[in-house]
């Protein structure tokens, strides 16, 4: 059976961990610590406070909010 390729926001996770040096669990905890907030407010926080690129920040926030049912 072929290995299914990861799709959606989670496909960014290996690159986020490699680029920014923290595990995804830490990034998600940081996002959750700023909730409640709007999606783009959380993206802006990751970009401004942690130098994260827009695509990485957006993927991380989208995945985290989806887990929270927001």
mmCIF file of N, CA, C and O in Angstrom:
data_model
loop_
_atom_site.group_PDB
_atom_site.id
_atom_site.type_symbol
_atom_site.label_atom_id
_atom_site.label_comp_id
_atom_site.label_asym_id
_atom_site.label_seq_id
_atom_site.Cartn_x
_atom_site.Cartn_y
_atom_site.Cartn_z
ATOM 1 N N UNK A 1 0.855 -1.186 0.000
ATOM 2 C CA UNK A 1 0.000 0.000 0.000
ATOM 3 C C UNK A 1 0.897 1.245 0.000
ATOM 4 O O UNK A 1 1.787 1.373 0.831
ATOM 5 N N UNK A 2 0.685 2.168 -0.910
ATOM 6 C CA UNK A 2 1.530 3.361 -0.973
ATOM 7 C C UNK A 2 1.335 4.245 0.243
ATOM 8 O O UNK A 2 0.261 4.301 0.835
ATOM 9 N N UNK A 3 2.395 4.937 0.597
ATOM 10 C CA UNK A 3 2.357 5.866 1.727
ATOM 11 C C UNK A 3 1.592 7.120 1.308
ATOM 12 O O UNK A 3 1.913 7.747 0.314
ATOM 13 N N UNK A 4 0.542 7.459 2.064
ATOM 14 C CA UNK A 4 -0.257 8.635 1.745
ATOM 15 C C UNK A 4 0.517 9.895 2.099
ATOM 16 O O UNK A 4 1.055 10.015 3.193
ATOM 17 N N UNK A 5 0.539 10.827 1.172
ATOM 18 C CA UNK A 5 1.217 12.093 1.393
ATOM 19 C C UNK A 5 0.351 12.978 2.284
ATOM 20 O O UNK A 5 -0.867 13.034 2.127
ATOM 21 N N UNK A 6 0.989 13.647 3.232
ATOM 22 C CA UNK A 6 0.279 14.569 4.126
ATOM 23 C C UNK A 6 -0.199 15.759 3.299
ATOM 24 O O UNK A 6 0.555 16.322 2.506
ATOM 25 N N UNK A 7 -1.452 16.131 3.513
ATOM 26 C CA UNK A 7 -2.043 17.237 2.760
ATOM 27 C C UNK A 7 -2.515 18.321 3.721
ATOM 28 O O UNK A 7 -2.612 18.101 4.915
ATOM 29 N N UNK A 8 -2.837 19.467 3.174
ATOM 30 C CA UNK A 8 -3.384 20.562 3.964
ATOM 31 C C UNK A 8 -2.332 21.235 4.827
ATOM 32 O O UNK A 8 -1.126 21.102 4.587
ATOM 33 N N UNK A 9 -2.781 21.953 5.843
ATOM 34 C CA UNK A 9 -1.856 22.712 6.691
ATOM 35 C C UNK A 9 -0.748 21.870 7.307
ATOM 36 O O UNK A 9 0.381 22.332 7.450
ATOM 37 N N UNK A 10 -1.042 20.623 7.669
ATOM 38 C CA UNK A 10 -0.038 19.776 8.313
ATOM 39 C C UNK A 10 1.154 19.490 7.404
ATOM 40 O O UNK A 10 2.235 19.158 7.886
ATOM 41 N N UNK A 11 0.977 19.660 6.106
ATOM 42 C CA UNK A 11 2.099 19.424 5.188
ATOM 43 C C UNK A 11 3.241 20.422 5.418
ATOM 44 O O UNK A 11 4.374 20.178 5.026
ATOM 45 N N UNK A 12 2.939 21.537 6.064
ATOM 46 C CA UNK A 12 3.955 22.547 6.370
ATOM 47 C C UNK A 12 4.751 22.233 7.637
ATOM 48 O O UNK A 12 5.778 22.841 7.894
ATOM 49 N N UNK A 13 4.255 21.313 8.466
ATOM 50 C CA UNK A 13 4.837 21.105 9.787
ATOM 51 C C UNK A 13 6.320 20.732 9.780
ATOM 52 O O UNK A 13 7.090 21.302 10.559
ATOM 53 N N UNK A 14 6.778 19.808 8.931
ATOM 54 C CA UNK A 14 8.226 19.505 8.947
ATOM 55 C C UNK A 14 9.084 20.736 8.641
ATOM 56 O O UNK A 14 10.117 20.957 9.281
ATOM 57 N N UNK A 15 8.636 21.537 7.701
ATOM 58 C CA UNK A 15 9.386 22.744 7.347
ATOM 59 C C UNK A 15 9.357 23.776 8.474
ATOM 60 O O UNK A 15 10.369 24.443 8.741
ATOM 61 N N UNK A 16 8.230 23.907 9.148
ATOM 62 C CA UNK A 16 8.123 24.848 10.271
ATOM 63 C C UNK A 16 9.095 24.438 11.375
ATOM 64 O O UNK A 16 9.833 25.280 11.901
ATOM 65 N N UNK A 17 9.103 23.155 11.719
ATOM 66 C CA UNK A 17 10.012 22.690 12.769
ATOM 67 C C UNK A 17 11.472 22.909 12.376
ATOM 68 O O UNK A 17 12.274 23.367 13.200
ATOM 69 N N UNK A 18 11.810 22.609 11.148
ATOM 70 C CA UNK A 18 13.199 22.766 10.682
ATOM 71 C C UNK A 18 13.603 24.242 10.634
ATOM 72 O O UNK A 18 14.684 24.612 11.073
ATOM 73 N N UNK A 19 12.721 25.073 10.122
ATOM 74 C CA UNK A 19 13.044 26.491 9.923
ATOM 75 C C UNK A 19 13.115 27.273 11.229
ATOM 76 O O UNK A 19 13.995 28.113 11.408
ATOM 77 N N UNK A 20 12.182 26.991 12.143
ATOM 78 C CA UNK A 20 12.071 27.816 13.350
ATOM 79 C C UNK A 20 12.535 27.119 14.622
ATOM 80 O O UNK A 20 12.533 27.728 15.690
ATOM 81 N N UNK A 21 12.938 25.851 14.514
ATOM 82 C CA UNK A 21 13.611 25.158 15.605
ATOM 83 C C UNK A 21 12.783 24.795 16.827
ATOM 84 O O UNK A 21 13.346 24.568 17.895
ATOM 85 N N UNK A 22 11.472 24.755 16.683
ATOM 86 C CA UNK A 22 10.606 24.369 17.792
ATOM 87 C C UNK A 22 9.616 23.326 17.291
ATOM 88 O O UNK A 22 9.153 23.405 16.150
ATOM 89 N N UNK A 23 9.238 22.393 18.154
ATOM 90 C CA UNK A 23 8.243 21.400 17.733
ATOM 91 C C UNK A 23 6.867 22.037 17.543
ATOM 92 O O UNK A 23 6.538 23.049 18.177
ATOM 93 N N UNK A 24 6.068 21.414 16.707
ATOM 94 C CA UNK A 24 4.730 21.923 16.409
ATOM 95 C C UNK A 24 3.902 22.061 17.679
ATOM 96 O O UNK A 24 3.137 23.024 17.825
ATOM 97 N N UNK A 25 4.043 21.141 18.610
ATOM 98 C CA UNK A 25 3.281 21.217 19.859
ATOM 99 C C UNK A 25 3.533 22.540 20.584
ATOM 100 O O UNK A 25 2.615 23.137 21.158
ATOM 101 N N UNK A 26 4.766 23.018 20.564
ATOM 102 C CA UNK A 26 5.080 24.309 21.204
ATOM 103 C C UNK A 26 4.413 25.462 20.470
ATOM 104 O O UNK A 26 3.897 26.390 21.103
ATOM 105 N N UNK A 27 4.454 25.419 19.139
ATOM 106 C CA UNK A 27 3.822 26.492 18.360
ATOM 107 C C UNK A 27 2.313 26.505 18.607
ATOM 108 O O UNK A 27 1.716 27.573 18.774
ATOM 109 N N UNK A 28 1.699 25.318 18.635
ATOM 110 C CA UNK A 28 0.258 25.248 18.883
ATOM 111 C C UNK A 28 -0.082 25.765 20.278
ATOM 112 O O UNK A 28 -1.082 26.465 20.458
ATOM 113 N N UNK A 29 0.737 25.449 21.263
ATOM 114 C CA UNK A 29 0.505 25.942 22.622
ATOM 115 C C UNK A 29 0.596 27.461 22.658
ATOM 116 O O UNK A 29 -0.186 28.132 23.344
ATOM 117 N N UNK A 30 1.530 28.021 21.908
ATOM 118 C CA UNK A 30 1.682 29.469 21.846
ATOM 119 C C UNK A 30 0.434 30.105 21.232
ATOM 120 O O UNK A 30 -0.085 31.105 21.747
ATOM 121 N N UNK A 31 -0.064 29.516 20.148
ATOM 122 C CA UNK A 31 -1.284 30.023 19.502
ATOM 123 C C UNK A 31 -2.461 29.908 20.461
ATOM 124 O O UNK A 31 -3.223 30.869 20.642
ATOM 125 N N UNK A 32 -2.610 28.761 21.104
ATOM 126 C CA UNK A 32 -3.725 28.569 22.037
ATOM 127 C C UNK A 32 -3.656 29.553 23.201
ATOM 128 O O UNK A 32 -4.689 29.980 23.722
ATOM 129 N N UNK A 33 -2.453 29.920 23.598
ATOM 130 C CA UNK A 33 -2.276 30.882 24.684
ATOM 131 C C UNK A 33 -2.746 32.279 24.342
ATOM 132 O O UNK A 33 -2.979 33.101 25.231
ATOM 133 N N UNK A 34 -2.884 32.558 23.063
ATOM 134 C CA UNK A 34 -3.347 33.875 22.614
ATOM 135 C C UNK A 34 -4.836 33.884 22.266
ATOM 136 O O UNK A 34 -5.364 34.890 21.819
ATOM 137 N N UNK A 35 -5.489 32.752 22.423
ATOM 138 C CA UNK A 35 -6.908 32.671 22.099
ATOM 139 C C UNK A 35 -7.724 33.169 23.286
ATOM 140 O O UNK A 35 -7.264 33.044 24.419
ATOM 141 N N UNK A 36 -8.912 33.742 23.062
ATOM 142 C CA UNK A 36 -9.548 33.863 21.756
ATOM 143 C C UNK A 36 -8.994 35.061 20.990
ATOM 144 O O UNK A 36 -8.728 36.115 21.559
ATOM 145 N N UNK A 37 -8.790 34.840 19.742
ATOM 146 C CA UNK A 37 -8.348 35.897 18.832
ATOM 147 C C UNK A 37 -8.755 35.469 17.428
ATOM 148 O O UNK A 37 -8.995 34.289 17.172
ATOM 149 N N UNK A 38 -8.820 36.414 16.538
ATOM 150 C CA UNK A 38 -9.166 36.117 15.149
ATOM 151 C C UNK A 38 -7.977 35.451 14.456
ATOM 152 O O UNK A 38 -6.821 35.654 14.838
ATOM 153 N N UNK A 39 -8.315 34.674 13.443
ATOM 154 C CA UNK A 39 -7.305 33.945 12.672
ATOM 155 C C UNK A 39 -6.144 34.856 12.263
ATOM 156 O O UNK A 39 -4.983 34.556 12.538
ATOM 157 N N UNK A 40 -6.459 35.960 11.615
ATOM 158 C CA UNK A 40 -5.393 36.821 11.088
ATOM 159 C C UNK A 40 -4.634 37.545 12.202
ATOM 160 O O UNK A 40 -3.481 37.904 12.010
ATOM 161 N N UNK A 41 -5.251 37.749 13.344
ATOM 162 C CA UNK A 41 -4.532 38.320 14.488
ATOM 163 C C UNK A 41 -3.469 37.333 14.973
ATOM 164 O O UNK A 41 -2.348 37.735 15.312
ATOM 165 N N UNK A 42 -3.810 36.053 14.987
ATOM 166 C CA UNK A 42 -2.847 35.031 15.403
ATOM 167 C C UNK A 42 -1.725 34.895 14.382
ATOM 168 O O UNK A 42 -0.558 34.755 14.747
ATOM 169 N N UNK A 43 -2.070 34.956 13.102
ATOM 170 C CA UNK A 43 -1.051 34.912 12.045
ATOM 171 C C UNK A 43 -0.103 36.103 12.200
ATOM 172 O O UNK A 43 1.124 35.948 12.156
ATOM 173 N N UNK A 44 -0.659 37.276 12.406
ATOM 174 C CA UNK A 44 0.161 38.487 12.555
ATOM 175 C C UNK A 44 1.085 38.382 13.764
ATOM 176 O O UNK A 44 2.243 38.823 13.703
ATOM 177 N N UNK A 45 0.604 37.786 14.852
ATOM 178 C CA UNK A 45 1.438 37.608 16.050
ATOM 179 C C UNK A 45 2.634 36.713 15.748
ATOM 180 O O UNK A 45 3.761 37.035 16.124
ATOM 181 N N UNK A 46 2.395 35.597 15.078
ATOM 182 C CA UNK A 46 3.497 34.693 14.749
ATOM 183 C C UNK A 46 4.516 35.363 13.837
ATOM 184 O O UNK A 46 5.726 35.182 13.990
ATOM 185 N N UNK A 47 4.032 36.151 12.900
ATOM 186 C CA UNK A 47 4.925 36.851 11.975
ATOM 187 C C UNK A 47 5.732 37.933 12.693
ATOM 188 O O UNK A 47 6.955 38.010 12.538
ATOM 189 N N UNK A 48 5.058 38.749 13.496
ATOM 190 C CA UNK A 48 5.718 39.879 14.153
ATOM 191 C C UNK A 48 6.613 39.453 15.309
ATOM 192 O O UNK A 48 7.734 39.932 15.444
ATOM 193 N N UNK A 49 6.114 38.549 16.134
ATOM 194 C CA UNK A 49 6.842 38.183 17.353
ATOM 195 C C UNK A 49 7.873 37.086 17.146
ATOM 196 O O UNK A 49 8.794 36.952 17.953
ATOM 197 N N UNK A 50 7.698 36.282 16.093
ATOM 198 C CA UNK A 50 8.568 35.119 15.920
ATOM 199 C C UNK A 50 9.203 35.022 14.546
ATOM 200 O O UNK A 50 9.891 34.040 14.249
ATOM 201 N N UNK A 51 8.966 36.021 13.686
ATOM 202 C CA UNK A 51 9.595 36.056 12.374
ATOM 203 C C UNK A 51 9.143 34.954 11.430
ATOM 204 O O UNK A 51 9.835 34.615 10.480
ATOM 205 N N UNK A 52 7.965 34.410 11.678
ATOM 206 C CA UNK A 52 7.459 33.320 10.856
ATOM 207 C C UNK A 52 6.911 33.873 9.547
ATOM 208 O O UNK A 52 6.318 34.951 9.515
ATOM 209 N N UNK A 53 7.125 33.141 8.478
ATOM 210 C CA UNK A 53 6.572 33.529 7.190
ATOM 211 C C UNK A 53 5.061 33.375 7.179
ATOM 212 O O UNK A 53 4.485 32.610 7.962
ATOM 213 N N UNK A 54 4.414 34.080 6.265
ATOM 214 C CA UNK A 54 2.953 34.087 6.224
ATOM 215 C C UNK A 54 2.367 32.693 6.008
ATOM 216 O O UNK A 54 1.421 32.294 6.696
ATOM 217 N N UNK A 55 2.885 31.937 5.063
ATOM 218 C CA UNK A 55 2.347 30.616 4.765
ATOM 219 C C UNK A 55 2.456 29.672 5.945
ATOM 220 O O UNK A 55 1.507 28.945 6.265
ATOM 221 N N UNK A 56 3.610 29.688 6.607
ATOM 222 C CA UNK A 56 3.807 28.837 7.776
ATOM 223 C C UNK A 56 2.864 29.248 8.907
ATOM 224 O O UNK A 56 2.231 28.407 9.547
ATOM 225 N N UNK A 57 2.788 30.542 9.167
ATOM 226 C CA UNK A 57 1.924 31.036 10.244
ATOM 227 C C UNK A 57 0.463 30.709 9.952
ATOM 228 O O UNK A 57 -0.265 30.247 10.835
ATOM 229 N N UNK A 58 0.033 30.920 8.736
ATOM 230 C CA UNK A 58 -1.348 30.660 8.359
ATOM 231 C C UNK A 58 -1.680 29.178 8.517
ATOM 232 O O UNK A 58 -2.744 28.824 9.036
ATOM 233 N N UNK A 59 -0.798 28.301 8.073
ATOM 234 C CA UNK A 59 -1.032 26.863 8.187
ATOM 235 C C UNK A 59 -1.129 26.438 9.650
ATOM 236 O O UNK A 59 -2.017 25.659 10.026
ATOM 237 N N UNK A 60 -0.246 26.944 10.460
ATOM 238 C CA UNK A 60 -0.229 26.587 11.877
ATOM 239 C C UNK A 60 -1.499 27.054 12.580
ATOM 240 O O UNK A 60 -2.131 26.299 13.330
ATOM 241 N N UNK A 61 -1.899 28.278 12.317
ATOM 242 C CA UNK A 61 -3.111 28.812 12.934
ATOM 243 C C UNK A 61 -4.343 28.062 12.435
ATOM 244 O O UNK A 61 -5.198 27.673 13.230
ATOM 245 N N UNK A 62 -4.432 27.808 11.139
ATOM 246 C CA UNK A 62 -5.588 27.104 10.585
ATOM 247 C C UNK A 62 -5.727 25.718 11.202
ATOM 248 O O UNK A 62 -6.833 25.306 11.595
ATOM 249 N N UNK A 63 -4.634 24.992 11.318
ATOM 250 C CA UNK A 63 -4.674 23.643 11.878
ATOM 251 C C UNK A 63 -5.054 23.684 13.355
ATOM 252 O O UNK A 63 -5.870 22.877 13.814
ATOM 253 N N UNK A 64 -4.483 24.617 14.087
ATOM 254 C CA UNK A 64 -4.778 24.728 15.517
ATOM 255 C C UNK A 64 -6.234 25.095 15.757
ATOM 256 O O UNK A 64 -6.913 24.495 16.595
ATOM 257 N N UNK A 65 -6.748 26.061 15.008
ATOM 258 C CA UNK A 65 -8.151 26.461 15.165
ATOM 259 C C UNK A 65 -9.093 25.332 14.777
ATOM 260 O O UNK A 65 -10.130 25.147 15.418
ATOM 261 N N UNK A 66 -8.740 24.571 13.755
ATOM 262 C CA UNK A 66 -9.569 23.436 13.353
ATOM 263 C C UNK A 66 -9.643 22.390 14.466
ATOM 264 O O UNK A 66 -10.707 21.825 14.726
ATOM 265 N N UNK A 67 -8.531 22.170 15.135
ATOM 266 C CA UNK A 67 -8.510 21.223 16.267
ATOM 267 C C UNK A 67 -9.397 21.712 17.410
ATOM 268 O O UNK A 67 -9.996 20.905 18.117
ATOM 269 N N UNK A 68 -9.446 23.022 17.576
ATOM 270 C CA UNK A 68 -10.233 23.603 18.666
ATOM 271 C C UNK A 68 -11.711 23.739 18.284
ATOM 272 O O UNK A 68 -12.519 24.150 19.118
ATOM 273 N N UNK A 69 -12.026 23.457 17.040
ATOM 274 C CA UNK A 69 -13.410 23.586 16.582
ATOM 275 C C UNK A 69 -13.846 25.003 16.358
ATOM 276 O O UNK A 69 -15.030 25.311 16.322
ATOM 277 N N UNK A 70 -12.871 25.894 16.210
ATOM 278 C CA UNK A 70 -13.183 27.316 16.000
ATOM 279 C C UNK A 70 -13.406 27.606 14.537
ATOM 280 O O UNK A 70 -12.911 26.962 13.677
#
